[in-house]
GROMACS .gro file of C-alpha atoms in nm:
model
  381
    1MET     CA    1  -0.704   3.589  -0.693
    2ASN     CA    2  -0.527   3.268  -0.800
    3GLN     CA    3  -0.775   3.006  -0.934
    4ASN     CA    4  -0.620   2.742  -0.706
    5ILE     CA    5  -0.696   2.952  -0.401
    6ARG     CA    6  -1.059   3.007  -0.515
    7ARG     CA    7  -1.105   2.632  -0.577
    8MET     CA    8  -0.944   2.534  -0.245
    9ALA     CA    9  -1.180   2.785  -0.071
   10ALA     CA   10  -1.477   2.624  -0.252
   11ILE     CA   11  -1.361   2.277  -0.146
   12ALA     CA   12  -1.325   2.399   0.213
   13LEU     CA   13  -1.682   2.537   0.188
   14LEU     CA   14  -1.826   2.206   0.064
   15GLN     CA   15  -1.633   1.991   0.313
   16GLY     CA   16  -1.735   2.229   0.589
   17MET     CA   17  -2.104   2.133   0.526
   18VAL     CA   18  -2.120   1.880   0.796
   19PHE     CA   19  -2.501   1.880   0.856
   20TYR     CA   20  -2.481   1.661   1.163
   21GLY     CA   21  -2.223   1.902   1.322
   22PRO     CA   22  -2.462   2.048   1.582
   23VAL     CA   23  -2.532   1.706   1.721
   24ALA     CA   24  -2.209   1.516   1.638
   25THR     CA   25  -2.194   1.371   1.989
   26LEU     CA   26  -2.562   1.305   2.023
   27TYR     CA   27  -2.573   1.148   1.674
   28ARG     CA   28  -2.319   0.889   1.792
   29GLN     CA   29  -2.487   0.844   2.132
   30ALA     CA   30  -2.821   0.775   1.951
   31GLN     CA   31  -2.639   0.473   1.791
   32GLY     CA   32  -2.529   0.340   2.131
   33LEU     CA   33  -2.184   0.495   2.165
   34SER     CA   34  -2.060   0.643   2.498
   35VAL     CA   35  -1.838   0.952   2.532
   36PHE     CA   36  -1.546   0.730   2.613
   37ASP     CA   37  -1.625   0.519   2.299
   38ILE     CA   38  -1.609   0.837   2.093
   39THR     CA   39  -1.284   0.957   2.239
   40ARG     CA   40  -1.138   0.602   2.215
   41ILE     CA   41  -1.218   0.600   1.841
   42GLU     CA   42  -1.054   0.945   1.812
   43SER     CA   43  -0.739   0.812   1.977
   44ILE     CA   44  -0.729   0.510   1.750
   45SER     CA   45  -0.771   0.734   1.455
   46MET     CA   46  -0.488   0.956   1.565
   47ALA     CA   47  -0.256   0.657   1.624
   48LEU     CA   48  -0.322   0.551   1.269
   49CYS     CA   49  -0.247   0.907   1.148
   50ILE     CA   50   0.096   0.883   1.311
   51VAL     CA   51   0.170   0.564   1.119
   52LEU     CA   52   0.049   0.712   0.787
   53GLU     CA   53   0.176   1.068   0.812
   54ILE     CA   54   0.528   1.017   0.698
   55PRO     CA   55   0.454   0.777   0.411
   56TRP     CA   56   0.190   1.011   0.288
   57GLY     CA   57   0.410   1.317   0.316
   58ILE     CA   58   0.677   1.137   0.104
   59ILE     CA   59   0.419   1.009  -0.146
   60ALA     CA   60   0.266   1.362  -0.188
   61ASP     CA   61   0.607   1.511  -0.249
   62ARG     CA   62   0.672   1.254  -0.521
   63ILE     CA   63   0.335   1.223  -0.698
   64GLY     CA   64   0.226   1.582  -0.653
   65TYR     CA   65  -0.010   1.766  -0.429
   66ARG     CA   66  -0.298   1.773  -0.683
   67LYS     CA   67  -0.322   1.392  -0.724
   68THR     CA   68  -0.288   1.344  -0.349
   69LEU     CA   69  -0.577   1.585  -0.270
   70ILE     CA   70  -0.801   1.425  -0.545
   71PHE     CA   71  -0.752   1.077  -0.395
   72CYS     CA   72  -0.818   1.199  -0.038
   73SER     CA   73  -1.124   1.393  -0.137
   74GLY     CA   74  -1.261   1.077  -0.296
   75LEU     CA   75  -1.195   0.869   0.016
   76ALA     CA   76  -1.347   1.137   0.235
   77PHE     CA   77  -1.661   1.110   0.025
   78LEU     CA   78  -1.675   0.739   0.081
   79SER     CA   79  -1.614   0.782   0.455
   80LYS     CA   80  -1.918   1.003   0.486
   81ILE     CA   81  -2.132   0.737   0.319
   82VAL     CA   82  -2.005   0.495   0.582
   83PHE     CA   83  -2.091   0.740   0.862
   84TRP     CA   84  -2.436   0.786   0.719
   85LEU     CA   85  -2.499   0.407   0.724
   86ALA     CA   86  -2.317   0.345   1.055
   87THR     CA   87  -2.510   0.166   1.336
   88ASP     CA   88  -2.251   0.052   1.588
   89PHE     CA   89  -1.901   0.105   1.721
   90GLU     CA   90  -1.736  -0.101   1.445
   91TRP     CA   91  -1.895   0.108   1.164
   92PHE     CA   92  -1.802   0.440   1.332
   93LEU     CA   93  -1.451   0.315   1.383
   94ALA     CA   94  -1.431   0.211   1.014
   95GLU     CA   95  -1.534   0.568   0.919
   96ARG     CA   96  -1.266   0.713   1.136
   97VAL     CA   97  -1.005   0.478   0.991
   98MET     CA   98  -1.092   0.607   0.648
   99LEU     CA   99  -1.069   0.964   0.770
  100SER     CA  100  -0.732   0.894   0.929
  101ILE     CA  101  -0.610   0.802   0.579
  102VAL     CA  102  -0.759   1.127   0.445
  103GLN     CA  103  -0.636   1.342   0.730
  104SER     CA  104  -0.279   1.212   0.701
  105GLY     CA  105  -0.291   1.239   0.323
  106THR     CA  106  -0.410   1.595   0.312
  107SER     CA  107  -0.193   1.708   0.613
  108GLY     CA  108   0.035   1.970   0.475
  109VAL     CA  109  -0.080   1.917   0.118
  110ASP     CA  110  -0.377   2.165   0.131
  111VAL     CA  111  -0.155   2.421   0.308
  112SER     CA  112   0.124   2.369   0.063
  113ILE     CA  113  -0.110   2.418  -0.228
  114LEU     CA  114  -0.231   2.744  -0.080
  115CYS     CA  115   0.121   2.866   0.017
  116LEU     CA  116   0.271   2.786  -0.325
  117SER     CA  117  -0.020   2.947  -0.511
  118CYS     CA  118   0.045   3.299  -0.383
  119ASP     CA  119   0.326   3.525  -0.269
  120GLU     CA  120   0.460   3.489   0.086
  121SER     CA  121   0.304   3.822   0.182
  122GLU     CA  122  -0.037   3.690   0.096
  123ARG     CA  123  -0.010   3.353   0.268
  124GLN     CA  124  -0.173   3.438   0.597
  125LYS     CA  125  -0.464   3.602   0.412
  126ALA     CA  126  -0.513   3.294   0.188
  127LEU     CA  127  -0.496   3.058   0.489
  128GLY     CA  128  -0.747   3.281   0.672
  129LEU     CA  129  -0.986   3.267   0.374
  130TYR     CA  130  -0.949   2.895   0.349
  131ASN     CA  131  -1.037   2.844   0.720
  132ALA     CA  132  -1.319   3.093   0.698
  133MET     CA  133  -1.482   2.917   0.400
  134GLY     CA  134  -1.474   2.589   0.597
  135MET     CA  135  -1.657   2.771   0.877
  136ALA     CA  136  -1.900   2.921   0.631
  137GLY     CA  137  -1.989   2.578   0.501
  138LEU     CA  138  -2.044   2.456   0.854
  139LEU     CA  139  -2.258   2.764   0.917
  140PHE     CA  140  -2.482   2.692   0.624
  141ALA     CA  141  -2.517   2.334   0.732
  142ALA     CA  142  -2.603   2.441   1.086
  143VAL     CA  143  -2.878   2.671   0.964
  144ILE     CA  144  -3.031   2.388   0.755
  145PHE     CA  145  -3.008   2.160   1.057
  146ALA     CA  146  -3.172   2.406   1.296
  147LEU     CA  147  -3.459   2.501   1.054
  148PHE     CA  148  -3.537   2.179   0.878
  149ILE     CA  149  -3.353   1.870   1.008
  150GLN     CA  150  -3.343   1.890   1.387
  151SER     CA  151  -3.400   1.539   1.531
  152ARG     CA  152  -3.385   1.360   1.191
  153TYR     CA  153  -3.018   1.274   1.226
  154ARG     CA  154  -2.994   1.036   0.928
  155ILE     CA  155  -3.093   1.309   0.688
  156ALA     CA  156  -2.808   1.512   0.821
  157GLY     CA  157  -2.568   1.226   0.750
  158PHE     CA  158  -2.698   1.183   0.389
  159LEU     CA  159  -2.665   1.553   0.305
  160THR     CA  160  -2.308   1.562   0.438
  161ALA     CA  161  -2.214   1.272   0.204
  162VAL     CA  162  -2.361   1.461  -0.092
  163SER     CA  163  -2.160   1.778  -0.008
  164TYR     CA  164  -1.831   1.574   0.015
  165GLY     CA  165  -1.913   1.419  -0.324
  166ALA     CA  166  -1.928   1.766  -0.477
  167ALA     CA  167  -1.597   1.858  -0.314
  168MET     CA  168  -1.438   1.549  -0.468
  169LEU     CA  169  -1.545   1.661  -0.810
  170LEU     CA  170  -1.410   2.014  -0.758
  171ALA     CA  171  -1.069   1.880  -0.647
  172THR     CA  172  -1.013   1.743  -0.997
  173ARG     CA  173  -1.004   2.116  -1.120
  174LEU     CA  174  -0.696   2.204  -0.914
  175VAL     CA  175  -0.368   2.291  -1.087
  176GLU     CA  176  -0.039   2.127  -0.970
  177VAL     CA  177   0.196   2.364  -0.784
  178ARG     CA  178   0.456   2.118  -0.668
  179PRO     CA  179   0.799   2.268  -0.764
  180LYS     CA  180   1.018   2.034  -0.972
  181THR     CA  181   1.345   1.940  -0.801
  182PRO     CA  182   1.632   1.720  -0.903
  183ALA     CA  183   1.595   1.347  -0.802
  184HIS     CA  184   1.913   1.351  -0.584
  185HIS     CA  185   1.766   1.652  -0.390
  186VAL     CA  186   1.444   1.472  -0.316
  187GLN     CA  187   1.635   1.162  -0.191
  188ARG     CA  188   1.858   1.365   0.036
  189ASP     CA  189   1.576   1.563   0.207
  190LEU     CA  190   1.333   1.276   0.282
  191PHE     CA  191   1.209   1.161   0.612
  192LEU     CA  192   1.511   1.100   0.847
  193PRO     CA  193   1.701   1.424   0.770
  194ILE     CA  194   1.391   1.634   0.815
  195LEU     CA  195   1.291   1.448   1.130
  196ARG     CA  196   1.641   1.509   1.282
  197GLN     CA  197   1.626   1.870   1.189
  198THR     CA  198   1.287   1.907   1.360
  199LEU     CA  199   1.389   1.725   1.677
  200ARG     CA  200   1.710   1.932   1.710
  201ASN     CA  201   1.514   2.257   1.686
  202ARG     CA  202   1.412   2.297   2.054
  203HIS     CA  203   1.207   2.614   2.000
  204LEU     CA  204   1.017   2.452   1.715
  205LEU     CA  205   0.937   2.150   1.933
  206LEU     CA  206   0.802   2.380   2.210
  207PHE     CA  207   0.592   2.555   1.949
  208LEU     CA  208   0.448   2.229   1.807
  209ILE     CA  209   0.372   2.088   2.154
  210ALA     CA  210   0.188   2.411   2.243
  211VAL     CA  211  -0.011   2.417   1.924
  212ALA     CA  212  -0.111   2.047   1.968
  213LEU     CA  213  -0.237   2.111   2.322
  214LEU     CA  214  -0.438   2.411   2.226
  215SER     CA  215  -0.577   2.244   1.907
  216GLU     CA  216  -0.697   1.932   2.088
  217THR     CA  217  -0.855   2.132   2.369
  218HIS     CA  218  -1.046   2.330   2.110
  219GLN     CA  219  -1.142   2.028   1.901
  220THR     CA  220  -1.258   1.816   2.196
  221ILE     CA  221  -1.459   2.084   2.363
  222THR     CA  222  -1.623   2.255   2.066
  223VAL     CA  223  -1.701   1.934   1.879
  224PHE     CA  224  -1.783   1.686   2.157
  225LEU     CA  225  -1.794   1.799   2.522
  226GLY     CA  226  -1.957   2.137   2.447
  227GLN     CA  227  -2.262   1.975   2.305
  228LEU     CA  228  -2.303   1.772   2.621
  229GLN     CA  229  -2.272   2.084   2.835
  230LEU     CA  230  -2.532   2.267   2.630
  231ALA     CA  231  -2.776   1.975   2.656
  232ARG     CA  232  -2.698   1.953   3.028
  233VAL     CA  233  -2.801   2.318   3.088
  234GLY     CA  234  -3.130   2.260   2.903
  235LEU     CA  235  -3.094   2.340   2.534
  236SER     CA  236  -3.319   2.139   2.291
  237ASP     CA  237  -3.202   2.004   1.954
  238SER     CA  238  -3.324   2.324   1.791
  239GLY     CA  239  -3.139   2.529   2.057
  240LEU     CA  240  -2.828   2.328   1.992
  241GLY     CA  241  -2.863   2.397   1.624
  242PHE     CA  242  -2.891   2.777   1.678
  243ALA     CA  243  -2.603   2.783   1.930
  244PHE     CA  244  -2.394   2.593   1.676
  245ILE     CA  245  -2.489   2.846   1.409
  246ILE     CA  246  -2.331   3.128   1.612
  247THR     CA  247  -2.032   2.912   1.710
  248THR     CA  248  -1.973   2.845   1.340
  249LEU     CA  249  -2.025   3.209   1.250
  250VAL     CA  250  -1.768   3.300   1.507
  251GLY     CA  251  -1.527   3.057   1.340
  252THR     CA  252  -1.530   3.270   1.014
  253SER     CA  253  -1.332   3.525   1.215
  254ALA     CA  254  -1.026   3.337   1.079
  255ALA     CA  255  -1.047   3.574   0.783
  256PHE     CA  256  -0.948   3.858   1.016
  257SER     CA  257  -0.648   3.684   1.167
  258SER     CA  258  -0.397   3.885   0.965
  259LEU     CA  259  -0.559   4.217   1.080
  260VAL     CA  260  -0.542   4.120   1.445
  261THR     CA  261  -0.171   4.024   1.399
  262GLN     CA  262  -0.096   4.346   1.226
  263LYS     CA  263  -0.265   4.540   1.506
  264LEU     CA  264  -0.112   4.358   1.810
  265GLY     CA  265   0.198   4.186   1.669
  266GLU     CA  266   0.264   3.819   1.680
  267HIS     CA  267   0.381   3.789   2.042
  268ALA     CA  268   0.086   3.985   2.189
  269SER     CA  269  -0.161   3.808   1.961
  270VAL     CA  270  -0.046   3.466   2.078
  271ALA     CA  271  -0.066   3.572   2.443
  272ALA     CA  272  -0.418   3.726   2.406
  273LEU     CA  273  -0.563   3.430   2.211
  274CYS     CA  274  -0.427   3.159   2.437
  275GLY     CA  275  -0.542   3.350   2.740
  276ALA     CA  276  -0.894   3.382   2.599
  277ALA     CA  277  -0.896   3.000   2.544
  278LEU     CA  278  -0.795   2.949   2.900
  279ALA     CA  279  -1.080   3.184   3.023
  280SER     CA  280  -1.339   2.997   2.813
  281CYS     CA  281  -1.244   2.666   2.975
  282MET     CA  282  -1.273   2.812   3.325
  283ALA     CA  283  -1.620   2.960   3.246
  284LEU     CA  284  -1.737   2.618   3.126
  285ALA     CA  285  -1.604   2.447   3.434
  286LEU     CA  286  -1.713   2.697   3.700
  287VAL     CA  287  -2.060   2.827   3.573
  288PRO     CA  288  -2.313   2.558   3.479
  289LEU     CA  289  -2.560   2.806   3.322
  290PRO     CA  290  -2.674   2.839   2.957
  291ILE     CA  291  -2.512   3.181   2.904
  292ALA     CA  292  -2.176   3.063   3.042
  293ALA     CA  293  -2.185   2.746   2.838
  294VAL     CA  294  -2.270   2.923   2.513
  295SER     CA  295  -2.029   3.208   2.573
  296GLY     CA  296  -1.747   2.979   2.673
  297ILE     CA  297  -1.780   2.777   2.356
  298TRP     CA  298  -1.804   3.089   2.140
  299LEU     CA  299  -1.495   3.242   2.301
  300LEU     CA  300  -1.293   2.922   2.259
  301ARG     CA  301  -1.388   2.898   1.890
  302LEU     CA  302  -1.305   3.274   1.834
  303SER     CA  303  -0.962   3.250   1.997
  304TYR     CA  304  -0.862   2.942   1.809
  305SER     CA  305  -1.007   3.061   1.475
  306LEU     CA  306  -0.789   3.380   1.501
  307PHE     CA  307  -0.486   3.180   1.618
  308GLN     CA  308  -0.483   2.902   1.357
  309PRO     CA  309  -0.384   3.107   1.038
  310LEU     CA  310  -0.112   3.283   1.245
  311GLN     CA  311   0.013   2.943   1.373
  312ILE     CA  312   0.026   2.798   1.026
  313ALA     CA  313   0.209   3.097   0.887
  314ILE     CA  314   0.465   3.081   1.169
  315GLN     CA  315   0.509   2.703   1.120
  316ASN     CA  316   0.553   2.735   0.746
  317ARG     CA  317   0.820   3.001   0.805
  318GLN     CA  318   1.032   2.739   0.984
  319ILE     CA  319   1.047   2.496   0.694
  320GLN     CA  320   1.388   2.505   0.527
  321THR     CA  321   1.332   2.212   0.273
  322ALA     CA  322   1.165   2.175  -0.064
  323GLN     CA  323   0.986   1.868   0.083
  324ARG     CA  324   0.726   2.086   0.248
  325ALA     CA  325   0.455   1.815   0.278
  326THR     CA  326   0.700   1.577   0.448
  327ALA     CA  327   0.807   1.840   0.698
  328LEU     CA  328   0.448   1.935   0.780
  329SER     CA  329   0.360   1.562   0.813
  330ILE     CA  330   0.638   1.526   1.075
  331HIS     CA  331   0.497   1.822   1.262
  332ALA     CA  332   0.150   1.673   1.250
  333MET     CA  333   0.278   1.337   1.368
  334LEU     CA  334   0.424   1.489   1.681
  335GLY     CA  335   0.094   1.661   1.749
  336TYR     CA  336  -0.097   1.331   1.711
  337CYS     CA  337   0.125   1.169   1.967
  338LEU     CA  338   0.006   1.413   2.227
  339ALA     CA  339  -0.350   1.408   2.102
  340ILE     CA  340  -0.385   1.036   2.163
  341GLY     CA  341  -0.325   1.080   2.537
  342THR     CA  342  -0.526   1.402   2.574
  343ASN     CA  343  -0.830   1.248   2.406
  344LEU     CA  344  -0.840   0.949   2.629
  345VAL     CA  345  -0.797   1.172   2.938
  346PHE     CA  346  -1.079   1.397   2.822
  347GLY     CA  347  -1.303   1.094   2.772
  348LEU     CA  348  -1.230   0.939   3.106
  349LEU     CA  349  -1.269   1.270   3.294
  350SER     CA  350  -1.601   1.354   3.118
  351GLU     CA  351  -1.740   1.020   3.241
  352ILE     CA  352  -1.667   1.142   3.592
  353SER     CA  353  -1.759   1.508   3.554
  354LEU     CA  354  -1.775   1.755   3.262
  355ALA     CA  355  -1.646   2.024   3.493
  356ILE     CA  356  -1.333   1.827   3.568
  357ALA     CA  357  -1.282   1.768   3.188
  358PHE     CA  358  -1.307   2.143   3.132
  359PHE     CA  359  -1.061   2.218   3.411
  360PHE     CA  360  -0.818   1.979   3.232
  361GLY     CA  361  -0.873   2.174   2.916
  362GLY     CA  362  -0.789   2.493   3.093
  363GLY     CA  363  -0.466   2.341   3.225
  364LEU     CA  364  -0.370   2.242   2.870
  365CYS     CA  365  -0.441   2.598   2.753
  366LEU     CA  366  -0.216   2.735   3.034
  367ILE     CA  367   0.065   2.502   2.940
  368SER     CA  368   0.021   2.596   2.575
  369LEU     CA  369   0.038   2.965   2.664
  370LEU     CA  370   0.360   2.920   2.861
  371LEU     CA  371   0.525   2.718   2.590
  372LEU     CA  372   0.434   2.962   2.316
  373LEU     CA  373   0.567   3.248   2.516
  374ARG     CA  374   0.889   3.048   2.570
  375SER     CA  375   0.925   2.967   2.209
  376SER     CA  376   1.116   3.216   1.995
  377ASN     CA  377   0.922   3.124   1.683
  378CYS     CA  378   0.694   3.420   1.753
  379ARG     CA  379   0.877   3.746   1.668
  380LYS     CA  380   0.869   3.994   1.964
  381ASP     CA  381   0.754   4.317   1.823
   0.00000   0.00000   0.00000
């Protein structure tokens, strides 16, 4: 296996070790934040990502993917120190601002390093491994939380910062894979031509919108609202930790994404996985019982984990320019535009009723399914 892929997998493992993950929402609430405060910060963060995505994509294509990832890994480490010390809305907002810089900087860069470090036939497998290692790191952190940390949230924040520091050091060992291109070619294929190319591709736009809706539903429910539902149906901090362990373990199924696609084909895989995400939201909304809450979150994580490597492989297949990071940054920017609105709506609805928020998530999954079936980016087998 290519050394870059091994090192990227190790970085994903270390950055996956978010020890406060099982109580990410409760951690913030303990410092005085409401659910709407949390989603408001997320929306501000995404708006900043929109502003930074394109400049970062251009910078990454010019200075190289290795240097970009080293800088972003260092800033991610600093952001976790800020999170560990945060005591109010402003501190948590500052942490998210730093992560916005990191997220927009690494957007497309990590994927580009993986895709350019192996043959095209191996890309989905490498992407699946990368995602699975991130989930494995989160699993390890969840076990430590459930067994030893539990209600001592500050210790969880400190250990997360330590893990991110180790990832920063490992990033310096990566080898540059950015292909050399003539200067006139780089200038011709920068932001505006790539943006026009993306906006003119109707099927790609449908695909990107669908992916964004599904991604934000998964992110908001599994990271934030799901924890509130589990606490609502009676799980303790320890119970939340163990439920999170299984949720994270389910996330490692990303490593089997290519096998599922080979078995069902791309079109059927997309339909099945989006349908499963829709079913999970309905279970969370309609059945306020521990088994339904836990199963719904697990099913949502499973479906998205299997879908993500396939989605990235399909998305990368559409890129027709050497400025891969710039193209992926434009794709991410379009997704952030949708995410700003969906996050605020999720936050407002959850203040009224968690069930209504889950129904909203189910609606987004249904729209995503219809758009993906409409899109011709998935080859019909």
